[in-house]
Amino acid sequence: MKIALISPPASGKGTQAKWISRKFDIPRISTGAMLRKHVADRTEVGMLAQEDMNQGKLVSDDIVIKMMEARLRKEDCKNGFLLDGYPRTMRQARALESTEVPDVVLYLEVGDEEIVRRMSGRRVCPNCEAVYHIINDPPESEDVCDKCGSKLIIREDDKEETVRKRLEVFKEETSPLVSFYTEKGILRRVEASGSIEETRNNAERALEQLGNL
Ligand code: ADP
C-alpha cells in the first residue's frame, strides 16, 4: 500500500502516521524529520534547509525531490510506504507521479484557529522526536520526554507567527494538491478537528472503504 498524507501544519499528521505505518507494515517517511536530521547533522542539505524551515517556508523543491527520490529507491519501500509530508507542492506531486503513484492520499482537514490553538501547546523531544501536547497529551512529568528523559522544547517553527506563515504557505502551495488528487479519484478527506481517537476512527473508515473499491 502506498499512502500519502496531506494536511495543514499541526493537524495531527505525525500522530496518525504512526498507527497507519504499523497497521500496513510500511515505513513512515517523514520529510520534516529527515530535514531536521540533516540540520542537526549539519549536512549540506541541512545548511540549505535550515533558514527556510525556521521561517515556516518550504524547503526548495530541488532539494526535497532529490532527497525523496533517493529515499524511495531503498529496499524497505518495495512493499509500499507512508509519505508523511510529501508531496507538498505541485512540482513535488508531478515528480512523484513519474516514479511512485500513491494508491490513496489522505487529506486531514482542520480549521485555522484550531491549528493555532493546538500548536501553542505542542512540545517536542529534540532527541527522539516524540511529540506531546500540554493539554491533550501531556508527558508524565512536566517538560520531560517519557521515552528518553530529554528536556522537551517548543520547536522553532511552532511559534504563533511562524504557524500563521506555515498556514499561508499550505494554502498557496499545498492545497492545489487536493484538487489534483481529487481529479485522479484517490483523495480521501478525513475530518481531523476532533480528538486523536476521533481522527483515527475517521481515517480508519476512509482506509476501509478503500478495500471495498
Ligand atoms: P508539520 O507537519 O507540522 O508542518 P513537518 O515536520 O512535516 O511539520 O515539516 C517541517 C518543515 O520541514 C516544513 O515547514 C518545511 O519547511 C519542511 N518540509 C517538510 N516537508 C517538506 C516538503 N515536502 N517540501 C518542502 N519543505 C518541506
Tab-separated table of C-alpha atoms and ligand atoms in Angstrom:
chain	number	residue	atom	x	y	z
A	1	MET	CA	0.000	0.000	0.000
A	2	LYS	CA	1.333	3.415	-0.995
A	3	ILE	CA	-0.213	6.161	1.090
A	4	ALA	CA	0.452	9.897	1.187
A	5	LEU	CA	-0.795	12.248	3.899
A	6	ILE	CA	-1.650	15.830	3.065
A	7	SER	CA	-2.537	18.172	5.863
A	8	PRO	CA	-2.063	21.664	7.192
A	9	PRO	CA	0.580	22.011	9.921
A	10	ALA	CA	-0.371	20.556	13.320
A	11	SER	CA	-3.319	18.605	12.037
A	12	GLY	CA	-2.044	15.599	13.941
A	13	LYS	CA	-0.410	14.131	10.846
A	14	GLY	CA	2.543	12.667	12.723
A	15	THR	CA	0.309	11.044	15.369
A	16	GLN	CA	-1.897	9.388	12.750
A	17	ALA	CA	1.110	8.431	10.617
A	18	LYS	CA	2.427	6.191	13.399
A	19	TRP	CA	-0.502	3.776	13.572
A	20	ILE	CA	-1.061	3.783	9.798
A	21	SER	CA	2.537	2.740	9.260
A	22	ARG	CA	2.181	-0.085	11.848
A	23	LYS	CA	-1.185	-1.270	10.542
A	24	PHE	CA	0.031	-1.685	6.966
A	25	ASP	CA	3.575	-2.593	7.943
A	26	ILE	CA	5.037	0.088	5.699
A	27	PRO	CA	7.834	2.542	6.507
A	28	ARG	CA	6.804	6.029	7.580
A	29	ILE	CA	8.773	8.553	5.621
A	30	SER	CA	8.599	11.983	7.216
A	31	THR	CA	10.221	14.704	5.124
A	32	GLY	CA	10.156	17.080	8.114
A	33	ALA	CA	12.046	14.562	10.305
A	34	MET	CA	14.541	13.815	7.525
A	35	LEU	CA	15.206	17.517	7.014
A	36	ARG	CA	15.553	18.156	10.754
A	37	LYS	CA	18.115	15.351	10.920
A	38	HIS	CA	20.082	16.994	8.111
A	39	VAL	CA	20.006	20.269	10.049
A	40	ALA	CA	21.162	18.561	13.266
A	41	ASP	CA	23.949	16.736	11.410
A	42	ARG	CA	24.967	19.965	9.658
A	43	THR	CA	24.975	18.362	6.230
A	44	GLU	CA	24.950	20.391	3.039
A	45	VAL	CA	21.197	19.823	2.687
A	46	GLY	CA	20.749	20.855	6.333
A	47	MET	CA	22.620	24.096	5.804
A	48	LEU	CA	20.431	24.943	2.817
A	49	ALA	CA	17.171	23.943	4.537
A	50	GLN	CA	17.578	25.438	7.995
A	51	GLU	CA	16.619	29.036	7.347
A	52	ASP	CA	13.521	28.233	5.298
A	53	MET	CA	12.346	25.775	7.957
A	54	ASN	CA	12.791	28.235	10.804
A	55	GLN	CA	10.786	30.826	8.911
A	56	GLY	CA	7.933	28.431	8.209
A	57	LYS	CA	8.692	28.352	4.482
A	58	LEU	CA	9.038	25.256	2.383
A	59	VAL	CA	12.471	23.935	1.561
A	60	SER	CA	13.235	24.187	-2.163
A	61	ASP	CA	11.680	21.575	-4.433
A	62	ASP	CA	15.036	20.605	-5.926
A	63	ILE	CA	16.424	19.591	-2.545
A	64	VAL	CA	13.327	17.766	-1.321
A	65	ILE	CA	12.633	15.931	-4.588
A	66	LYS	CA	16.214	14.672	-4.783
A	67	MET	CA	16.173	13.582	-1.139
A	68	MET	CA	12.876	11.712	-1.603
A	69	GLU	CA	13.825	10.039	-4.848
A	70	ALA	CA	16.838	8.556	-3.110
A	71	ARG	CA	14.736	7.509	-0.097
A	72	LEU	CA	12.038	5.823	-2.195
A	73	ARG	CA	14.630	3.733	-4.017
A	74	LYS	CA	15.552	1.986	-0.765
A	75	GLU	CA	14.693	-1.663	-0.249
A	76	ASP	CA	12.177	-1.070	2.556
A	77	CYS	CA	9.850	0.795	0.141
A	78	LYS	CA	9.341	-2.217	-2.112
A	79	ASN	CA	6.021	-3.170	-0.497
A	80	GLY	CA	4.719	0.332	-0.059
A	81	PHE	CA	5.273	3.357	2.146
A	82	LEU	CA	3.565	6.115	4.030
A	83	LEU	CA	4.594	9.597	2.953
A	84	ASP	CA	4.255	11.976	5.880
A	85	GLY	CA	4.730	15.485	4.483
A	86	TYR	CA	5.341	14.730	0.828
A	87	PRO	CA	4.359	15.907	-1.742
A	88	ARG	CA	3.713	19.466	-0.625
A	89	THR	CA	3.863	21.350	-3.927
A	90	MET	CA	2.590	20.631	-7.429
A	91	ARG	CA	6.152	20.172	-8.629
A	92	GLN	CA	6.748	17.535	-5.971
A	93	ALA	CA	3.463	15.819	-6.884
A	94	ARG	CA	4.495	15.663	-10.546
A	95	ALA	CA	7.922	14.327	-9.632
A	96	LEU	CA	6.239	11.617	-7.580
A	97	GLU	CA	3.938	10.734	-10.493
A	98	SER	CA	6.943	9.863	-12.604
A	99	THR	CA	8.184	7.316	-10.074
A	100	GLU	CA	5.638	6.151	-7.488
A	101	VAL	CA	1.949	6.992	-7.752
A	102	PRO	CA	0.212	6.721	-4.355
A	103	ASP	CA	-2.784	4.351	-4.044
A	104	VAL	CA	-4.503	6.778	-1.733
A	105	VAL	CA	-3.973	10.294	-0.458
A	106	LEU	CA	-5.492	11.096	2.919
A	107	TYR	CA	-6.311	14.748	3.462
A	108	LEU	CA	-6.588	15.614	7.158
A	109	GLU	CA	-8.872	18.637	7.466
A	110	VAL	CA	-8.660	21.076	10.390
A	111	GLY	CA	-9.759	24.733	10.714
A	112	ASP	CA	-7.151	27.509	11.044
A	113	GLU	CA	-7.956	28.640	14.604
A	114	GLU	CA	-7.906	25.075	15.884
A	115	ILE	CA	-4.467	24.671	14.304
A	116	VAL	CA	-3.049	27.736	16.017
A	117	ARG	CA	-4.575	26.612	19.332
A	118	ARG	CA	-3.016	23.165	19.039
A	119	MET	CA	0.397	24.441	18.041
A	120	SER	CA	0.728	26.666	21.049
A	121	GLY	CA	0.580	23.623	23.332
A	122	ARG	CA	2.883	21.422	21.338
A	123	ARG	CA	6.166	20.253	22.864
A	124	VAL	CA	8.679	18.024	21.141
A	125	CYS	CA	11.652	15.986	22.233
A	126	PRO	CA	14.794	17.270	20.481
A	127	ASN	CA	16.400	13.857	20.941
A	128	CYS	CA	13.838	11.231	19.824
A	129	GLU	CA	11.212	13.427	18.124
A	130	ALA	CA	8.376	12.285	20.408
A	131	VAL	CA	5.535	14.812	20.312
A	132	TYR	CA	3.370	15.917	23.272
A	133	HIS	CA	0.632	18.430	23.912
A	134	ILE	CA	0.474	20.153	27.292
A	135	ILE	CA	-3.310	19.678	27.484
A	136	ASN	CA	-4.286	16.892	25.084
A	137	ASP	CA	-1.340	14.548	25.501
A	138	PRO	CA	0.982	15.686	28.315
A	139	PRO	CA	4.173	13.865	29.352
A	140	GLU	CA	4.170	12.182	32.788
A	141	SER	CA	6.406	14.816	34.289
A	142	GLU	CA	6.320	18.345	33.032
A	143	ASP	CA	8.637	19.150	30.122
A	144	VAL	CA	10.433	15.787	30.276
A	145	CYS	CA	10.228	13.172	27.495
A	146	ASP	CA	8.576	9.918	28.715
A	147	LYS	CA	10.586	7.892	26.239
A	148	CYS	CA	14.147	9.131	26.654
A	149	GLY	CA	14.171	11.629	29.535
A	150	SER	CA	15.328	14.623	27.482
A	151	LYS	CA	14.004	18.098	28.222
A	152	LEU	CA	11.122	18.972	25.884
A	153	ILE	CA	11.251	22.086	23.733
A	154	ILE	CA	8.958	24.243	21.594
A	155	ARG	CA	10.018	23.741	18.011
A	156	GLU	CA	11.312	26.960	16.441
A	157	ASP	CA	8.679	26.753	13.697
A	158	ASP	CA	5.811	26.204	16.193
A	159	LYS	CA	5.825	29.851	17.351
A	160	GLU	CA	2.484	31.504	16.559
A	161	GLU	CA	3.775	33.877	13.894
A	162	THR	CA	5.568	31.050	12.124
A	163	VAL	CA	2.494	28.843	12.357
A	164	ARG	CA	0.447	31.502	10.571
A	165	LYS	CA	3.133	31.704	7.902
A	166	ARG	CA	3.062	27.903	7.504
A	167	LEU	CA	-0.724	28.018	7.117
A	168	GLU	CA	-0.383	30.619	4.388
A	169	VAL	CA	2.228	28.502	2.631
A	170	PHE	CA	-0.072	25.492	2.932
A	171	LYS	CA	-2.928	27.342	1.239
A	172	GLU	CA	-0.765	28.604	-1.583
A	173	GLU	CA	1.477	25.652	-2.269
A	174	THR	CA	-0.157	22.509	-0.929
A	175	SER	CA	-3.916	22.965	-1.236
A	176	PRO	CA	-3.794	22.717	-5.081
A	177	LEU	CA	-2.836	19.071	-4.499
A	178	VAL	CA	-6.295	18.473	-3.042
A	179	SER	CA	-7.934	19.126	-6.443
A	180	PHE	CA	-5.134	17.320	-8.259
A	181	TYR	CA	-5.680	14.085	-6.306
A	182	THR	CA	-9.477	14.509	-6.229
A	183	GLU	CA	-9.469	14.516	-10.024
A	184	LYS	CA	-7.407	11.347	-10.005
A	185	GLY	CA	-10.016	9.786	-7.728
A	186	ILE	CA	-7.567	8.848	-4.982
A	187	LEU	CA	-8.166	11.613	-2.425
A	188	ARG	CA	-9.987	10.748	0.820
A	189	ARG	CA	-10.998	13.585	3.143
A	190	VAL	CA	-10.594	12.902	6.845
A	191	GLU	CA	-12.230	15.192	9.403
A	192	ALA	CA	-9.387	15.907	11.838
A	193	SER	CA	-10.549	18.688	14.157
A	194	GLY	CA	-11.720	16.319	16.917
A	195	SER	CA	-9.653	14.218	19.314
A	196	ILE	CA	-6.812	11.914	18.289
A	197	GLU	CA	-9.173	8.902	18.602
A	198	GLU	CA	-11.943	10.503	16.564
A	199	THR	CA	-9.497	11.379	13.818
A	200	ARG	CA	-8.113	7.859	13.916
A	201	ASN	CA	-11.616	6.412	13.520
A	202	ASN	CA	-12.334	8.728	10.620
A	203	ALA	CA	-9.065	7.792	8.916
A	204	GLU	CA	-9.678	4.075	9.504
A	205	ARG	CA	-13.096	4.379	7.924
A	206	ALA	CA	-11.605	6.144	4.901
A	207	LEU	CA	-8.992	3.391	4.512
A	208	GLU	CA	-11.535	0.592	4.980
A	209	GLN	CA	-13.732	2.000	2.221
A	210	LEU	CA	-10.707	1.707	0.010
A	211	GLY	CA	-10.711	-2.045	0.475
A	212	ASN	CA	-14.246	-2.188	-0.938
A	213	LEU	CA	-13.477	-0.282	-4.101
B	1	ADP	P1	4.275	19.933	10.007
B	1	ADP	O1	3.630	18.695	9.509
B	1	ADP	O2	3.949	20.215	11.409
B	1	ADP	O3	4.069	21.089	9.056
B	1	ADP	P2	6.832	18.830	9.225
B	1	ADP	O4	7.678	18.212	10.254
B	1	ADP	O5	6.143	17.950	8.251
B	1	ADP	O6	5.839	19.752	10.005
B	1	ADP	O7	7.716	19.880	8.363
B	1	ADP	C1	8.514	20.854	8.978
B	1	ADP	C2	9.155	21.759	7.917
B	1	ADP	O8	10.008	20.981	7.049
B	1	ADP	C3	8.194	22.455	6.953
B	1	ADP	O9	7.641	23.630	7.498
B	1	ADP	C4	9.117	22.728	5.751
B	1	ADP	O10	9.966	23.833	5.976
B	1	ADP	C5	9.973	21.480	5.716
B	1	ADP	N1	9.371	20.452	4.834
B	1	ADP	C6	8.818	19.265	5.218
B	1	ADP	N2	8.343	18.579	4.152
B	1	ADP	C7	8.590	19.357	3.063
B	1	ADP	C8	8.339	19.224	1.673
B	1	ADP	N3	7.728	18.144	1.164
B	1	ADP	N4	8.750	20.232	0.857
B	1	ADP	C9	9.364	21.318	1.331
B	1	ADP	N5	9.632	21.507	2.628
B	1	ADP	C10	9.257	20.553	3.491
